[in-house]
Coordinates of C-alpha atoms and ligand atoms in Angstrom, one line a residue:
X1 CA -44.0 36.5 68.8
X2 CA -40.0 35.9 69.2
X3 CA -38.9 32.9 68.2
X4 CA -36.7 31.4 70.4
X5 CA -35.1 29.0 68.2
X6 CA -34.0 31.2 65.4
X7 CA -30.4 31.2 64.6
X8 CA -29.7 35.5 64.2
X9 CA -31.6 36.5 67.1
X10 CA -28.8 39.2 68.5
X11 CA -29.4 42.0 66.9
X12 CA -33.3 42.0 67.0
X13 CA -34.8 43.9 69.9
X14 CA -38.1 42.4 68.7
X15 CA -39.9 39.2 67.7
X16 CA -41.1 38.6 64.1
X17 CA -44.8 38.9 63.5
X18 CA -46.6 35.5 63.6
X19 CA -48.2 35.4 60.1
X20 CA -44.7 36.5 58.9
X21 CA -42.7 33.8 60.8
X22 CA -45.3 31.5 59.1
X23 CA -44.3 32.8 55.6
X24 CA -41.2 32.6 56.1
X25 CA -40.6 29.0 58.0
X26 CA -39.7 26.1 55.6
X27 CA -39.7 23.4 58.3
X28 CA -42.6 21.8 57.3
X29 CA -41.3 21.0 53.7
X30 CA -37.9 21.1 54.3
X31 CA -37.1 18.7 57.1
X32 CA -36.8 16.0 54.2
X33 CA -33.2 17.6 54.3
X34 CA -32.9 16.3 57.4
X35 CA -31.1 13.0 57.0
X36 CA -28.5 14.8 53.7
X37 CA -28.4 17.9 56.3
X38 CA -26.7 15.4 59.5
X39 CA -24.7 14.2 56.6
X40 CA -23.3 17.2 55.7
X41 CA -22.8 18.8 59.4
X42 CA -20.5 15.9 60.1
X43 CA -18.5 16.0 57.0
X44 CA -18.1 20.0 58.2
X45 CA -17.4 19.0 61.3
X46 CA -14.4 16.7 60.5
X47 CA -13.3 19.9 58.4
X48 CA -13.5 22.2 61.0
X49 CA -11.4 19.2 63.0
X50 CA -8.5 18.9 60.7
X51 CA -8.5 23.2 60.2
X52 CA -7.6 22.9 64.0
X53 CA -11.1 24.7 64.7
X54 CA -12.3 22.0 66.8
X55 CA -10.3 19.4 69.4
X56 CA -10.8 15.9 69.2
X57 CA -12.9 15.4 71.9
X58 CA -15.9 18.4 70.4
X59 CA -15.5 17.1 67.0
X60 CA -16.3 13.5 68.4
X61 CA -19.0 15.5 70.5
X62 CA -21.0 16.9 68.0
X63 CA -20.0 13.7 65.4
X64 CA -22.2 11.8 67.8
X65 CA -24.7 14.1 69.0
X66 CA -25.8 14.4 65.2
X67 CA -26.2 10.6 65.2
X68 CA -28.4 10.3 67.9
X69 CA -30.7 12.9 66.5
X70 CA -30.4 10.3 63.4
X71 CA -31.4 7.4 65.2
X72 CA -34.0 9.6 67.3
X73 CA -35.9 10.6 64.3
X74 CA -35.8 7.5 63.2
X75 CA -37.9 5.8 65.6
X76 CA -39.8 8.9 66.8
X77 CA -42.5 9.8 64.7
X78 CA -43.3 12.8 66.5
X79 CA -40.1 13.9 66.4
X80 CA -40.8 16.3 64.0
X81 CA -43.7 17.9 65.5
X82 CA -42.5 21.1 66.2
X83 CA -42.0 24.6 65.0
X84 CA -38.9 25.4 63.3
X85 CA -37.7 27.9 61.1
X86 CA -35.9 25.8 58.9
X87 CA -34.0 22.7 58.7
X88 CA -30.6 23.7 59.9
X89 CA -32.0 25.8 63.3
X90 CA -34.1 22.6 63.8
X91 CA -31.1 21.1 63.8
X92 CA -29.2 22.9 65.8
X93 CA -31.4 23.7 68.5
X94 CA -32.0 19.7 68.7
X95 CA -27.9 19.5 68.3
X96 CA -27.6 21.9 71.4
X97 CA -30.3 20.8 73.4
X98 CA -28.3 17.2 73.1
X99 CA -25.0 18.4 74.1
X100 CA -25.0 21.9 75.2
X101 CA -22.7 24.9 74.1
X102 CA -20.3 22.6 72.2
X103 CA -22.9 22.0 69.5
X104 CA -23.2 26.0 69.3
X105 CA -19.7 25.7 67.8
X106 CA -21.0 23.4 64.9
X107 CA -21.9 26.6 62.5
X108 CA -18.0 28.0 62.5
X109 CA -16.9 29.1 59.0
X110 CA -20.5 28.1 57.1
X111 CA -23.8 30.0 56.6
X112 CA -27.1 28.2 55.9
X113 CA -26.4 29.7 52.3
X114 CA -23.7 27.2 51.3
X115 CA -25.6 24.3 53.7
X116 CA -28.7 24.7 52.0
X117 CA -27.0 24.0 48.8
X118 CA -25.0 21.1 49.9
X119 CA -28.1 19.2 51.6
X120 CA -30.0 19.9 48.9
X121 CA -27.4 18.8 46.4
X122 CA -26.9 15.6 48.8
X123 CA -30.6 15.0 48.5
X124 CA -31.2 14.8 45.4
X125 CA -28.3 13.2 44.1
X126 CA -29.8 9.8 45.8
X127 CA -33.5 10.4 44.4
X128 CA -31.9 11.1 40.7
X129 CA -30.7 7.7 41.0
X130 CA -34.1 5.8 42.4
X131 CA -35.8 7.8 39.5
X132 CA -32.9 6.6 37.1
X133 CA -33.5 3.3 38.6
X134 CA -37.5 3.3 38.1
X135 CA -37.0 4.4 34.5
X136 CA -35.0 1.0 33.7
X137 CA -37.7 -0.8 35.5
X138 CA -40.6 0.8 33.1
X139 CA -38.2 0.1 29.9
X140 CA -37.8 -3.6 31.3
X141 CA -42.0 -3.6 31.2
X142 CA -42.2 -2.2 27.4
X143 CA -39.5 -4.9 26.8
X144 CA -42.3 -7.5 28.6
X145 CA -45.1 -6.2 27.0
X146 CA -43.1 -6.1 23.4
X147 CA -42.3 -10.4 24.3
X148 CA -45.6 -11.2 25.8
X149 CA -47.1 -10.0 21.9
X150 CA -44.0 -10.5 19.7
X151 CA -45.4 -10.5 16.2
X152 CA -48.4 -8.5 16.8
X153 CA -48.6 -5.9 14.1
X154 CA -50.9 -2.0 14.0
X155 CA -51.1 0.7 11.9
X156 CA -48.7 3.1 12.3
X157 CA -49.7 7.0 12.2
X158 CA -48.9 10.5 11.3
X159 CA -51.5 13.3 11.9
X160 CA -53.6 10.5 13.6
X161 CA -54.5 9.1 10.2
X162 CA -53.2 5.3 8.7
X163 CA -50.1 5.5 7.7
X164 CA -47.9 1.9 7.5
X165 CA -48.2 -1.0 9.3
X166 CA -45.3 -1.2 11.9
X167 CA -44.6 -4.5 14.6
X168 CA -45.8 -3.9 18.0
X169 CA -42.4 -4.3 19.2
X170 CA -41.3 -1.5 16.9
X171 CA -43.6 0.4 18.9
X172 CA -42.5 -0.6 22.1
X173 CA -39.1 0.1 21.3
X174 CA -39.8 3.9 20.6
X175 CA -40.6 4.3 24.0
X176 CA -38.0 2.4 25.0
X177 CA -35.3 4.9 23.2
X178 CA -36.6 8.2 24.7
X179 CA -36.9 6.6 28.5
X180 CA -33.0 5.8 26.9
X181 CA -32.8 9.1 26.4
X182 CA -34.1 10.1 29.5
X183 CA -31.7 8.4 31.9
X184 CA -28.7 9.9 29.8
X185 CA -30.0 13.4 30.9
X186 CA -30.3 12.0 34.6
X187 CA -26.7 10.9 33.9
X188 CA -25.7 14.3 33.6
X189 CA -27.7 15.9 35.5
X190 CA -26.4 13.7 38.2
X191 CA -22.8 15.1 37.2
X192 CA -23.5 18.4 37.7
X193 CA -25.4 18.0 40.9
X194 CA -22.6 15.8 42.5
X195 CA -20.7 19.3 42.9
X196 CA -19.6 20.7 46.5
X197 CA -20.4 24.3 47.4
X198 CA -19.9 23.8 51.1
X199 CA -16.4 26.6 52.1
X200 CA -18.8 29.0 50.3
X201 CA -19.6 30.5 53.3
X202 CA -22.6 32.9 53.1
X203 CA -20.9 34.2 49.3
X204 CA -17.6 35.5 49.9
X205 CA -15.8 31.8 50.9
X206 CA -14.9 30.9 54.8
X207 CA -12.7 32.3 56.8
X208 CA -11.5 28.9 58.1
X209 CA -8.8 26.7 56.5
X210 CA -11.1 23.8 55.8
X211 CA -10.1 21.5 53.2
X212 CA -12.7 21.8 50.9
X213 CA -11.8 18.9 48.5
X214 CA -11.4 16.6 51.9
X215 CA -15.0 17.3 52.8
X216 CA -16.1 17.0 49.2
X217 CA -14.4 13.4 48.9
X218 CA -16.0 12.6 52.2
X219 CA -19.6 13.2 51.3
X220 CA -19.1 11.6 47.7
X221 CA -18.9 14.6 45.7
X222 CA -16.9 14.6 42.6
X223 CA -15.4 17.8 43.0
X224 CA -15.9 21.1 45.1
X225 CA -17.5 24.5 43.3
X226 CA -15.1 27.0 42.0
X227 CA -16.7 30.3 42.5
X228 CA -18.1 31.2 46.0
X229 CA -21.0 33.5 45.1
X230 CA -22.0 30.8 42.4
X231 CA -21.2 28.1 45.2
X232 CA -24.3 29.5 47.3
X233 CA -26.7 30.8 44.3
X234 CA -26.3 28.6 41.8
X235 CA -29.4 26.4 41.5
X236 CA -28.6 25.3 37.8
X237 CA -29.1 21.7 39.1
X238 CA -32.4 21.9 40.2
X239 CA -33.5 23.4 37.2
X240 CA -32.0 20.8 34.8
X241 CA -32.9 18.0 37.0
X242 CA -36.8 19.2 36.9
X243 CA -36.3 19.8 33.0
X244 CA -34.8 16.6 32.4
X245 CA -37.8 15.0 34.5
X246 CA -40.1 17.7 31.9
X247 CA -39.0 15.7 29.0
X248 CA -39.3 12.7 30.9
X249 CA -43.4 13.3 31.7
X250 CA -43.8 14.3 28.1
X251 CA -43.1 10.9 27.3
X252 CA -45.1 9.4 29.3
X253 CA -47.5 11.2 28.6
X254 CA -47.7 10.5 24.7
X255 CA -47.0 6.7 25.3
X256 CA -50.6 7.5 28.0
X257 CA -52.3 9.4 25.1
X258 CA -51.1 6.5 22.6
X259 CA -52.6 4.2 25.0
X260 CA -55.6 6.0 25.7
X261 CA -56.5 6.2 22.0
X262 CA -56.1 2.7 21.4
X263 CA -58.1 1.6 24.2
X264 CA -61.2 3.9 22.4
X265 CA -64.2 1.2 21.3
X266 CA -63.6 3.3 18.1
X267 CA -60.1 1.8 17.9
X268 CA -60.6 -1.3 20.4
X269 CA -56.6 -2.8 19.8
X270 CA -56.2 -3.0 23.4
X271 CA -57.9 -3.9 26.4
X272 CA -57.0 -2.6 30.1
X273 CA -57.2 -4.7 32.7
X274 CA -59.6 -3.3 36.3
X275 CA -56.8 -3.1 38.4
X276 CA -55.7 0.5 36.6
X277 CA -59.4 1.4 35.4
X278 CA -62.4 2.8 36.8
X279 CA -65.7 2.9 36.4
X280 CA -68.5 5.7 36.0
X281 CA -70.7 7.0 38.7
X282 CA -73.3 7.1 36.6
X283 CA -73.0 5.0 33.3
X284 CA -73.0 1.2 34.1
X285 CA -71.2 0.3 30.7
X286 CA -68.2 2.5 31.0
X287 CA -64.9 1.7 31.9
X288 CA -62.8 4.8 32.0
X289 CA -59.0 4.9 31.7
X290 CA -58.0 7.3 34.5
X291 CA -54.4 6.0 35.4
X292 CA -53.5 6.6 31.6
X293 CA -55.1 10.1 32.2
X294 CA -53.6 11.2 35.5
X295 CA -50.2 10.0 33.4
X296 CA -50.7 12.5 31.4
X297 CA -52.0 14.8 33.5
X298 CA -49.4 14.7 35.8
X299 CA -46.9 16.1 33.5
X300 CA -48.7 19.6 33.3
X301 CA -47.5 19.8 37.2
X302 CA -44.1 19.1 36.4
X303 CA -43.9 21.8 33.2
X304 CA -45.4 24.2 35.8
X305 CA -42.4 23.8 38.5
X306 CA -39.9 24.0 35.7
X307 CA -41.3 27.1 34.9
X308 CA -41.4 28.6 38.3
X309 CA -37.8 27.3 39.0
X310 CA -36.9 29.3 36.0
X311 CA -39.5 32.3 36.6
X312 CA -38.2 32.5 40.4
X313 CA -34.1 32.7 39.5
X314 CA -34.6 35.3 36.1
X315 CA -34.4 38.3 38.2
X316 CA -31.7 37.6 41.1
X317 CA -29.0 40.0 41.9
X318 CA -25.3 37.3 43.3
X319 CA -25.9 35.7 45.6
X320 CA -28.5 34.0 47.7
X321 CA -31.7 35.6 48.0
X322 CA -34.5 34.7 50.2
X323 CA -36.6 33.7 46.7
X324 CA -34.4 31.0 46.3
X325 CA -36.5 28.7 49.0
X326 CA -39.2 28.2 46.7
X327 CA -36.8 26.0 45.2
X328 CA -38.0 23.2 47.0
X329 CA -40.9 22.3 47.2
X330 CA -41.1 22.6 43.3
X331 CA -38.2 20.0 43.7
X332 CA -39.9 17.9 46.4
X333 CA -43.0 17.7 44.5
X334 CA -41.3 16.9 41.1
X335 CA -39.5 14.0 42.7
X336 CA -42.5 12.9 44.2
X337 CA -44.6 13.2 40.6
X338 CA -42.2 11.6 38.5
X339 CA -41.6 8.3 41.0
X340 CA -45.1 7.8 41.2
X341 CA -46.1 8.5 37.7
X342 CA -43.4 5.8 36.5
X343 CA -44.6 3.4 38.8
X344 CA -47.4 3.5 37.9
X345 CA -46.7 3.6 34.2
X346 CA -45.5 0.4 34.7
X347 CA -48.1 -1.0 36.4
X348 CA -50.9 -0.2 33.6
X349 CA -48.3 -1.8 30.7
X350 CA -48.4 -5.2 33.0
X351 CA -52.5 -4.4 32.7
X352 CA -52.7 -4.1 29.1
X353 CA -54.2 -7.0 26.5
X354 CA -53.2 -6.6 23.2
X355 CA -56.6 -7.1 20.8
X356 CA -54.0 -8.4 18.1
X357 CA -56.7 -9.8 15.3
X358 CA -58.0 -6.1 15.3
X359 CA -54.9 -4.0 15.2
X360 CA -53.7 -6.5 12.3
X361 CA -57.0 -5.8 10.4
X362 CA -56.4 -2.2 11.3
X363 CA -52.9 -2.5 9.5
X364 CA -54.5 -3.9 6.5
X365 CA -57.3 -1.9 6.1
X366 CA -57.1 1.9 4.6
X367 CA -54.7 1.8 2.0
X368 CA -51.4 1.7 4.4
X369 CA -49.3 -0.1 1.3
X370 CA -50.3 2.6 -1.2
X371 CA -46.4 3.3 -0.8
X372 CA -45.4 -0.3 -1.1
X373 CA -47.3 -0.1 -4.5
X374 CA -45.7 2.7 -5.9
X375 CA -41.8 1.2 -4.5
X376 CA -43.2 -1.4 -6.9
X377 CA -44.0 1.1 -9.8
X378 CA -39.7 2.7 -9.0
X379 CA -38.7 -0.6 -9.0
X380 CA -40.3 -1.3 -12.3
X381 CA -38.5 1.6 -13.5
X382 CA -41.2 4.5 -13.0
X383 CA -39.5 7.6 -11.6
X384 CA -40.8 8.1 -8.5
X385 CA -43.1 11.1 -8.9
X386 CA -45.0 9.7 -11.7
X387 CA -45.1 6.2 -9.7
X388 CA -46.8 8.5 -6.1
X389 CA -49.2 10.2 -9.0
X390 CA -50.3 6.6 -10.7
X391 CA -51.1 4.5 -7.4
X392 CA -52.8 8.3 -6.1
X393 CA -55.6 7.4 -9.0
X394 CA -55.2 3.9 -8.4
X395 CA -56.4 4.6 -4.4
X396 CA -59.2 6.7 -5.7
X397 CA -60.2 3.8 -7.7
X398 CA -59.9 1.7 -5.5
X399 CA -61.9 3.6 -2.8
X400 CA -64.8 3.6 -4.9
X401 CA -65.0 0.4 -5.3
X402 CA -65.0 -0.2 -1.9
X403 CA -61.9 -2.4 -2.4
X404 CA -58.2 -2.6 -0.8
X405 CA -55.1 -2.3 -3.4
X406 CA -54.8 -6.1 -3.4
X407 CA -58.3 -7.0 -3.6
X408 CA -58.2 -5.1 -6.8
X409 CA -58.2 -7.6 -10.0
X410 CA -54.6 -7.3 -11.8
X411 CA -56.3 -5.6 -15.2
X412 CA -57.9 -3.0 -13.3
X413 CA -54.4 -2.0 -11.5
X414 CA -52.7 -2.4 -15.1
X415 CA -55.1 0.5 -16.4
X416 CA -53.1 2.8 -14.6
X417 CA -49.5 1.4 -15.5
X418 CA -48.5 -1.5 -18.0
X419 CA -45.8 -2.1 -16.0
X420 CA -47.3 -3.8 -12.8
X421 CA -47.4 -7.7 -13.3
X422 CA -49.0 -10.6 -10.9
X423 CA -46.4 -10.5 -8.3
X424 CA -47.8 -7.0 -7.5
X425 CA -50.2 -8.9 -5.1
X426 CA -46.7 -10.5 -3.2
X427 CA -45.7 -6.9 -2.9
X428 CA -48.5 -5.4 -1.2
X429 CA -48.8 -8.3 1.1
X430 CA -48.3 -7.2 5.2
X431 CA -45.2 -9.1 5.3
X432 CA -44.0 -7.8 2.4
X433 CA -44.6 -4.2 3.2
X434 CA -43.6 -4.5 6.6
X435 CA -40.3 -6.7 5.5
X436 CA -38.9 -4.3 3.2
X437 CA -38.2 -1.3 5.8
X438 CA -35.0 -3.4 6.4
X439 CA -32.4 -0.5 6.6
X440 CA -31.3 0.1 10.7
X441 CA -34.0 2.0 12.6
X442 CA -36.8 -0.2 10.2
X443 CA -39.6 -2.0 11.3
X444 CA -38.7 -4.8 9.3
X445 CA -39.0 -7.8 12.1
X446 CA -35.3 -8.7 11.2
X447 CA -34.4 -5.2 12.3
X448 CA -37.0 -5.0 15.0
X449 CA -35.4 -8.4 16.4
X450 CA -31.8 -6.7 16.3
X451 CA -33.0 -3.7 18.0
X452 CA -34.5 -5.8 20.4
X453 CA -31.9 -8.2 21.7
X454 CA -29.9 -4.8 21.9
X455 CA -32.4 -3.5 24.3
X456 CA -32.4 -6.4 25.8
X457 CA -28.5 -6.2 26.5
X458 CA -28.0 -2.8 27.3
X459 CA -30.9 -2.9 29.8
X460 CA -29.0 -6.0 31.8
X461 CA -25.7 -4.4 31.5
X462 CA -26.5 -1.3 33.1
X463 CA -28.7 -4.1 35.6
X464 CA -25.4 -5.4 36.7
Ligands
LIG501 N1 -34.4 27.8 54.3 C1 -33.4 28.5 53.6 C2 -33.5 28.1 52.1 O1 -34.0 27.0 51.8 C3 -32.0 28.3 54.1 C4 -31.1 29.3 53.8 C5 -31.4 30.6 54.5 N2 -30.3 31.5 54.3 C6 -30.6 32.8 54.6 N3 -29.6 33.6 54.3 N4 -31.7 33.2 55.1 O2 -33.1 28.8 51.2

């Protein structure tokens, strides 16, 4: 079947095969570049203007032509219903339909390779920035959750197992540093994107004395690419953008799998509300956390387009190869997954309840000021070796008596060291233990406050 509204059809005697055509074709994921793509053609089409390609009166032509397919598509939903190799020769043919044989002219000194690039580039420079922007808004909710339970307390862990009590807010704050974390990498990746490779041509550069830096100061680019056969083949951004959003699902998920586990009747320290739960088909009782779930679930999707981005541009010869269209829908779909996942990550931390009694008697329970104990020993003047051995066999002792450090009586701790005196009990007190981790980056609620209000005052700046 020929395909009338190709773009190269003059030296083909014959139409491509159906299923092929079908293969090939990117319309149906790739008219989201439809809006950055019009963008783009009329930045060009100034350029082409001021290189004395185009008079006035075309340039104002097709300027205008590409707005009313705009505004067309905007209001017509079906506009989109129909069969297209790609983007651009949608674009086109609607472009020439509109206004005849001028719009033909449109194409002069590019090639799809370096207008790929730049409407992709345009693209996703806006959705970095609504993701960026729906990071903050998830930080703001651990910064709610944090007030809403200010001076709730759990165990902290290492291998899963009790380790020291921490604040809740010390908690909260973690995950608040890595989504930190995560919209620095946007930042840049937002940088690099930002980049013009439009005057690439198809690799070689264009023919046309377009003033690249005109066009890229047009379409809000920072600067224009320097090398023409990296102009159309580099796809470096995409890659870093989907890794940054990688790191970014990998924290969500552990903050879901943190979540999860404390939602466990086993641990019971919070509660989630039925708006982000759901129940079992079968088991009246249950109560199931799949939004936490799918959180975490949802990530695999996004390490799996990372890895094809990477896996699809390891073996390309310079310049732009047909492989390269895969890039977007691995794009698309990343976008797509990360948006929705942090919305809804936000969502289940407004669902939570915090079961505070039990996650304080969790933080008291099992031993988790063992360390305070022997700080007490060093501070007594034990070395600290010989202080971690002594409260070892005091733990055992303790254990099988069925008895925390500070329910022992004072003689039984003072058969393993001479040196402990009655304000051992003071010292293995939660406030205590949690009080003394009062260096920067402690959980000491002094600290924790500090770190707080900081949160608190980056998060508006970068508000306003
Ligand atoms: N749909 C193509 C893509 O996304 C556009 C570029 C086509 N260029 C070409 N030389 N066939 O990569």
């Amino acid at each position: 079947m020929t395909n009338s509204k190709n773009l190269w059809g003059g030296r083909f005697t014959e139409g491509a095969d159906e299923t092929f055509a079908e293969f090939n074709n990117s319309f149906r994921f790739d008219r989201r570049l439809f809006g950055a793509d019009i963008r783009a053609s009329i930045a060009h089409c100034d350029g082409l203007f001021h290189a004395g390609v185009l008079t006035r009166l075309e340039s104002e032509r097709i300027k205008n032509g590409l707005v009313t397919l705009l505004k067309r598509a905007d209001f017509d939903k079906a506009y989109f219903d129909e069969n297209a190799e790609d983007v651009h020769s949608f674009i086109e043919g609607k472009l020439v339909h509109l206004i005849g044989d001028t719009g033909r002219k449109l194409h002069t000194g590019r090639s799809r390779n370096d207008q790929v690039a730049t409407a992709f580039r345009l693209w996703l420079r806006e959705d970095i920035t609504e993701i960026s922007k729906l990071t903050r808004l998830l930080q703001k909710s651990l910064l709610e959750l944090s007030e809403k339970n200010s001076g709730a307390v759990l165990p902290g862990y290492t291998h899963l197992q009790r380790d020291q009590p921490v604040l809740w807010t010390h908690w909260c704050l973690a995950y608040f540093e890595m989504l930190s974390r995560d919209r620095e990498r946007l930042d840049e990746v937002w940088r690099r994107v930002n980049v013009l490779p439009l005057g690439s041509a198809a690799l070689a550069g264009t023919s046309y004395e377009i003033d690249r830096e005109a066009v890229a100061r047009d379409l809000g680019f920072d600067g224009v690419t320097a090398n023409s056969l990296d102009g159309v083949s580099d796809r470096d951004f995409a890659i870093e953008f989907v890794g940054a959003c990688t790191i970014l699902m990998m924290h969500l998920s552990r903050l879901a799998e943190d979540l999860i586990i404390y939602a466990t009747n086993e641990f019971g320290f919070i509660e989630l509300g039925d708006a982000i739960s759901t129940g079992s088909s079968l088991m009246p009782q249950k109560k199931n956390p799949d939004a936490l779930e799918l959180i975490r679930g949802k990530s695999a999707r996004v390490f799996g387009h990372h890895s094809a981005l990477l896996t699809m541009m390891k073996g390309l010869p310079l310049a732009y190869n047909k492989d390269m269209q895969e890039d977007k829908e691995a794009v698309f779909d990343t976008v797509e997954t990360v948006s929705l996942t942090l919305r809804v990550t936000e969502i289940v931390l407004q669902n939570i309840r915090l079961n505070s009694e039990k996650m304080r008697l969790a933080a008291t329970k099992g031993y988790l000021n063992a360390t305070e104990l022997a700080d007490y020993l060093v501070e007594k003047g034990v070395p600290f070796r010989i202080a971690h051995d002594t409260v070892g066999k005091i733990v055992l002792f303790a254990i099988s008596k069925n008895k925390e450090l500070n329910e022992l009586q004072l003689d039984e701790i003072r058969d393993f060291s001479d040196k402990v005196e009655n304000d051992v009990f003071e010292a293995l007190s939660l406030e205590k233990t949690l009080a003394s981790k009062n260096q920067i980056g402690g959980t000491a609620p002094e600290r924790v406050f500090e770190a707080l209000e900081t949160a608190k005052r980056d998060l508006e700046i970068e508000t306003n």
